[in-house]
Amino acid sequence: MIIFRNLLILTFFFANAIQAGEIVSTKFGKVQGSTATSRDGRLFHQFLGIPYAKAERFQPPTNPDSWTDIKNASVYRPVCPQMLVTLGDSEPVKFAGTEDCLNLNVFTPALPQPDKTMALLPVMIWFHGGGGEMEGASKYDPQYYMDFDIVVVTFDARLVKAKKFGTKVGCPVGDRAALFECLKGKRIEDLVLPFHRWFNDITEEEFLKFGPSIEYVNVENAFMTENPFLSLKEKRISNEVPWLFTLGYQGGFVPYMAKLLSTNDPDLEKKLNTNIRKILPRYLDYEVTASDPDIVTQKIMDEYFDGGDINEGNVFQLVHLITYRFFSGPSIHSGNYYYQVDHAPMYALMIKYVPAYGIGNTFGYNGVVEGAAMDDQSYQFPWKPLFPGIDKNSKDYTLSKNLLGLLASFIENGKPTKTWGEFKDWQPYDPRNKSGASIDKDGGFSAYFPSDEFKRGYALFAPLYKNELASEFQNPTKETF
């Protein structure tokens, strides 16, 4: 999630905005939106499916074509090409999306009025999840946020990489021109479907093949041209913008973990242990970055599983491992780099709340999980069908309102001022103590200090990042053809 404090983003898309019903002028043409109702009954305006760029397959994007008619902006546009998420192992793989998918959506509680001065509202720009291979902006309906005086912008972006496609679908990968020519002739669904398995299975070979990549292209305004850790370290990313990072206390509780914990399937456990030395490097994303993946795997197995198999007694250690590797560790390292001379304040928020309905319930696990993956997003967006939604009658309504009020205060002020409970002394993040605030299991608000599980992960990975995983803080080698 990226946050701006004014309407800069809309100066590009809503240039010279005028209101004529729901018709608004943008830089490329007029759009007609619609209205909707927030969770608490507030009317808001929405403009959906506005083109922000166009791009041929595997080519850098350019400005969209202008239009002279009034474009219908009352419905979402299709997502970028991807496999649809399936909740069961027996469900068939389905394809969705179109390559003409570079669109954004704008939601606002107010529009400019002719001949009237309007105070600029703070803007939140939401980058959708999905690991760079799935999901889209339409999944993030901001009706909960529209009870606050902020503008929300969501957008769709292209997913996955070209060269891995070539190997899988039989295209030549030794020559760039030949590879691209071959791939351009393929149906897009033939490029997407062979790579993906089930949403809740990590034991197969073909999973999480893709993710965000550095743009080694000679194009102006490329989004990411080097390793972000390196950008932070060398101060090429501004550290003058306030930053609030939120973490799920057990964010490593991903859908596969719910399946593993709820089924008690000995065959699944055997399958996991048999393939663990292939699974861990691939799933924890060090298969390519580690100088010796086997050494990293052995150190992980020794630390978290006493060098033995994963079993019913220690399987939750896999949750702690995934939590640190994917969430806590990267956030802490980013914060440490951000914490330099003349830095803007950072705030760390740990979410331990146990909801009435969480991601574990969706996948059949009814045990207690503090801050599971995706639960925090369900407090911010309805996120159906994975979650039932949170209305005024829900046990989670108060927590959802409190969290959004807190985030809205940060978006507006650069400081999270709208806290609750007795804890008032939320100090900016300091790498020396790594403390922050916590939303507790029952929804209370208190001080947070690093847990034993965090310290364990830090003690394991800090030396790895200086040795076997040192390349993760450097630019990867540029692929050549």
PDB file of C-alpha atoms in Angstrom, residues 207-338:
ATOM      1  CA  PHE A 207       3.938 -22.985  -7.853  1.00  0.00           C
ATOM      2  CA  LEU A 208       4.833 -19.341  -7.233  1.00  0.00           C
ATOM      3  CA  LYS A 209       6.902 -19.252 -10.374  1.00  0.00           C
ATOM      4  CA  PHE A 210       6.632 -15.526 -10.798  1.00  0.00           C
ATOM      5  CA  GLY A 211       6.866 -12.268  -8.919  1.00  0.00           C
ATOM      6  CA  PRO A 212       7.815  -8.619  -9.365  1.00  0.00           C
ATOM      7  CA  SER A 213      11.019  -8.120 -11.317  1.00  0.00           C
ATOM      8  CA  ILE A 214      13.548  -5.370 -11.929  1.00  0.00           C
ATOM      9  CA  GLU A 215      12.933  -3.545 -15.194  1.00  0.00           C
ATOM     10  CA  TYR A 216      16.166  -3.860 -17.144  1.00  0.00           C
ATOM     11  CA  VAL A 217      14.791  -1.799 -19.995  1.00  0.00           C
ATOM     12  CA  ASN A 218      15.754   1.560 -21.391  1.00  0.00           C
ATOM     13  CA  VAL A 219      12.483   3.281 -20.727  1.00  0.00           C
ATOM     14  CA  GLU A 220      11.696   6.504 -18.925  1.00  0.00           C
ATOM     15  CA  ASN A 221       9.758   6.245 -15.683  1.00  0.00           C
ATOM     16  CA  ALA A 222      10.301   2.516 -15.182  1.00  0.00           C
ATOM     17  CA  PHE A 223       8.814   1.576 -11.827  1.00  0.00           C
ATOM     18  CA  MET A 224      11.634  -0.528 -10.370  1.00  0.00           C
ATOM     19  CA  THR A 225      15.087  -0.366 -11.948  1.00  0.00           C
ATOM     20  CA  GLU A 226      17.135  -1.841  -9.105  1.00  0.00           C
ATOM     21  CA  ASN A 227      16.829  -3.881  -5.916  1.00  0.00           C
ATOM     22  CA  PRO A 228      14.683  -1.782  -3.530  1.00  0.00           C
ATOM     23  CA  PHE A 229      16.988  -2.661  -0.615  1.00  0.00           C
ATOM     24  CA  LEU A 230      19.863  -1.160  -2.592  1.00  0.00           C
ATOM     25  CA  SER A 231      17.788   1.900  -3.448  1.00  0.00           C
ATOM     26  CA  LEU A 232      17.079   2.445   0.244  1.00  0.00           C
ATOM     27  CA  LYS A 233      20.653   1.808   1.321  1.00  0.00           C
ATOM     28  CA  GLU A 234      22.057   4.244  -1.241  1.00  0.00           C
ATOM     29  CA  LYS A 235      19.305   6.794  -0.493  1.00  0.00           C
ATOM     30  CA  ARG A 236      17.902   6.706  -4.008  1.00  0.00           C
ATOM     31  CA  ILE A 237      14.438   6.255  -2.541  1.00  0.00           C
ATOM     32  CA  SER A 238      13.324   9.307  -0.629  1.00  0.00           C
ATOM     33  CA  ASN A 239      13.137   8.772   3.102  1.00  0.00           C
ATOM     34  CA  GLU A 240      11.325  12.066   3.593  1.00  0.00           C
ATOM     35  CA  VAL A 241       7.876  10.480   3.446  1.00  0.00           C
ATOM     36  CA  PRO A 242       6.306   9.146   6.676  1.00  0.00           C
ATOM     37  CA  TRP A 243       5.900   5.381   6.637  1.00  0.00           C
ATOM     38  CA  LEU A 244       3.568   3.060   8.532  1.00  0.00           C
ATOM     39  CA  PHE A 245       4.121  -0.663   8.082  1.00  0.00           C
ATOM     40  CA  THR A 246       1.662  -3.246   9.388  1.00  0.00           C
ATOM     41  CA  LEU A 247       2.433  -6.898  10.006  1.00  0.00           C
ATOM     42  CA  GLY A 248       0.326  -9.923  10.845  1.00  0.00           C
ATOM     43  CA  TYR A 249       1.768 -11.581  13.952  1.00  0.00           C
ATOM     44  CA  GLN A 250       1.326 -14.994  12.327  1.00  0.00           C
ATOM     45  CA  GLY A 251       1.265 -13.743   8.754  1.00  0.00           C
ATOM     46  CA  GLY A 252       2.896 -16.975   7.633  1.00  0.00           C
ATOM     47  CA  PHE A 253      -0.425 -18.719   8.181  1.00  0.00           C
ATOM     48  CA  VAL A 254      -1.146 -18.947   4.463  1.00  0.00           C
ATOM     49  CA  PRO A 255      -3.947 -21.057   2.905  1.00  0.00           C
ATOM     50  CA  TYR A 256      -1.695 -24.085   2.518  1.00  0.00           C
ATOM     51  CA  MET A 257      -0.996 -24.050   6.265  1.00  0.00           C
ATOM     52  CA  ALA A 258      -4.728 -24.143   6.956  1.00  0.00           C
ATOM     53  CA  LYS A 259      -4.978 -27.214   4.777  1.00  0.00           C
ATOM     54  CA  LEU A 260      -1.979 -28.884   6.402  1.00  0.00           C
ATOM     55  CA  LEU A 261      -3.238 -28.243   9.938  1.00  0.00           C
ATOM     56  CA  SER A 262      -6.892 -29.083   9.355  1.00  0.00           C
ATOM     57  CA  THR A 263      -6.684 -32.322   7.370  1.00  0.00           C
ATOM     58  CA  ASN A 264      -4.183 -34.344   9.457  1.00  0.00           C
ATOM     59  CA  ASP A 265      -3.442 -36.137   6.205  1.00  0.00           C
ATOM     60  CA  PRO A 266      -0.388 -38.422   6.626  1.00  0.00           C
ATOM     61  CA  ASP A 267       0.055 -38.589   2.850  1.00  0.00           C
ATOM     62  CA  LEU A 268       0.209 -34.805   2.632  1.00  0.00           C
ATOM     63  CA  GLU A 269       2.716 -34.693   5.496  1.00  0.00           C
ATOM     64  CA  LYS A 270       4.813 -37.388   3.820  1.00  0.00           C
ATOM     65  CA  LYS A 271       4.667 -35.534   0.522  1.00  0.00           C
ATOM     66  CA  LEU A 272       5.861 -32.368   2.228  1.00  0.00           C
ATOM     67  CA  ASN A 273       8.791 -34.028   3.977  1.00  0.00           C
ATOM     68  CA  THR A 274       9.822 -36.041   0.921  1.00  0.00           C
ATOM     69  CA  ASN A 275      10.080 -32.878  -1.167  1.00  0.00           C
ATOM     70  CA  ILE A 276      11.118 -30.422   1.556  1.00  0.00           C
ATOM     71  CA  ARG A 277      14.583 -29.725   0.140  1.00  0.00           C
ATOM     72  CA  LYS A 278      13.009 -28.726  -3.149  1.00  0.00           C
ATOM     73  CA  ILE A 279      10.037 -26.974  -1.617  1.00  0.00           C
ATOM     74  CA  LEU A 280      11.777 -24.666   0.864  1.00  0.00           C
ATOM     75  CA  PRO A 281      14.225 -23.026  -1.585  1.00  0.00           C
ATOM     76  CA  ARG A 282      11.434 -22.488  -4.083  1.00  0.00           C
ATOM     77  CA  TYR A 283       8.682 -21.433  -1.710  1.00  0.00           C
ATOM     78  CA  LEU A 284      10.901 -19.251   0.482  1.00  0.00           C
ATOM     79  CA  ASP A 285      12.393 -17.775  -2.672  1.00  0.00           C
ATOM     80  CA  TYR A 286      16.097 -18.456  -2.236  1.00  0.00           C
ATOM     81  CA  GLU A 287      16.504 -21.131  -4.906  1.00  0.00           C
ATOM     82  CA  VAL A 288      18.261 -18.608  -7.169  1.00  0.00           C
ATOM     83  CA  THR A 289      19.559 -16.047  -4.678  1.00  0.00           C
ATOM     84  CA  ALA A 290      21.400 -18.371  -2.267  1.00  0.00           C
ATOM     85  CA  SER A 291      25.053 -19.122  -2.935  1.00  0.00           C
ATOM     86  CA  ASP A 292      24.277 -22.658  -1.755  1.00  0.00           C
ATOM     87  CA  PRO A 293      20.547 -23.382  -1.279  1.00  0.00           C
ATOM     88  CA  ASP A 294      21.260 -26.708   0.445  1.00  0.00           C
ATOM     89  CA  ILE A 295      23.222 -24.981   3.219  1.00  0.00           C
ATOM     90  CA  VAL A 296      20.406 -22.477   3.787  1.00  0.00           C
ATOM     91  CA  THR A 297      17.832 -25.272   3.853  1.00  0.00           C
ATOM     92  CA  GLN A 298      19.833 -27.268   6.380  1.00  0.00           C
ATOM     93  CA  LYS A 299      20.230 -24.267   8.689  1.00  0.00           C
ATOM     94  CA  ILE A 300      16.499 -23.626   8.500  1.00  0.00           C
ATOM     95  CA  MET A 301      15.670 -27.270   9.227  1.00  0.00           C
ATOM     96  CA  ASP A 302      18.101 -27.354  12.150  1.00  0.00           C
ATOM     97  CA  GLU A 303      16.714 -24.173  13.692  1.00  0.00           C
ATOM     98  CA  TYR A 304      12.994 -24.714  13.222  1.00  0.00           C
ATOM     99  CA  PHE A 305      12.623 -28.511  13.105  1.00  0.00           C
ATOM    100  CA  ASP A 306      15.677 -29.796  15.020  1.00  0.00           C
ATOM    101  CA  GLY A 307      17.040 -31.223  11.786  1.00  0.00           C
ATOM    102  CA  GLY A 308      14.185 -33.724  11.464  1.00  0.00           C
ATOM    103  CA  ASP A 309      10.848 -34.041   9.711  1.00  0.00           C
ATOM    104  CA  ILE A 310       7.912 -31.664   9.925  1.00  0.00           C
ATOM    105  CA  ASN A 311       5.222 -33.353  12.014  1.00  0.00           C
ATOM    106  CA  GLU A 312       2.072 -32.631  13.972  1.00  0.00           C
ATOM    107  CA  GLY A 313       4.086 -31.430  16.949  1.00  0.00           C
ATOM    108  CA  ASN A 314       6.205 -28.849  15.137  1.00  0.00           C
ATOM    109  CA  VAL A 315       4.238 -27.963  12.007  1.00  0.00           C
ATOM    110  CA  PHE A 316       3.307 -24.516  13.343  1.00  0.00           C
ATOM    111  CA  GLN A 317       7.005 -23.659  13.211  1.00  0.00           C
ATOM    112  CA  LEU A 318       6.480 -23.487   9.467  1.00  0.00           C
ATOM    113  CA  VAL A 319       4.084 -20.590  10.112  1.00  0.00           C
ATOM    114  CA  HIS A 320       6.738 -18.742  12.122  1.00  0.00           C
ATOM    115  CA  LEU A 321       9.337 -19.404   9.434  1.00  0.00           C
ATOM    116  CA  ILE A 322       7.144 -18.084   6.616  1.00  0.00           C
ATOM    117  CA  THR A 323       6.149 -15.095   8.759  1.00  0.00           C
ATOM    118  CA  TYR A 324       9.734 -13.993   9.220  1.00  0.00           C
ATOM    119  CA  ARG A 325      10.942 -14.767   5.716  1.00  0.00           C
ATOM    120  CA  PHE A 326       8.116 -13.049   3.838  1.00  0.00           C
ATOM    121  CA  PHE A 327       6.864 -10.374   6.211  1.00  0.00           C
ATOM    122  CA  SER A 328       8.700  -9.485   9.429  1.00  0.00           C
ATOM    123  CA  GLY A 329      12.232  -9.820   8.077  1.00  0.00           C
ATOM    124  CA  PRO A 330      11.830  -7.737   4.898  1.00  0.00           C
ATOM    125  CA  SER A 331       9.893  -5.062   6.794  1.00  0.00           C
ATOM    126  CA  ILE A 332      12.557  -4.754   9.474  1.00  0.00           C
ATOM    127  CA  HIS A 333      15.386  -4.588   6.946  1.00  0.00           C
ATOM    128  CA  SER A 334      13.523  -1.957   4.937  1.00  0.00           C
ATOM    129  CA  GLY A 335      12.924   0.042   8.096  1.00  0.00           C
ATOM    130  CA  ASN A 336      16.565  -0.201   9.097  1.00  0.00           C
ATOM    131  CA  TYR A 337      17.669   1.183   5.733  1.00  0.00           C
ATOM    132  CA  TYR A 338      15.000   3.891   5.859  1.00  0.00           C
TER     133      TYR A 338
END
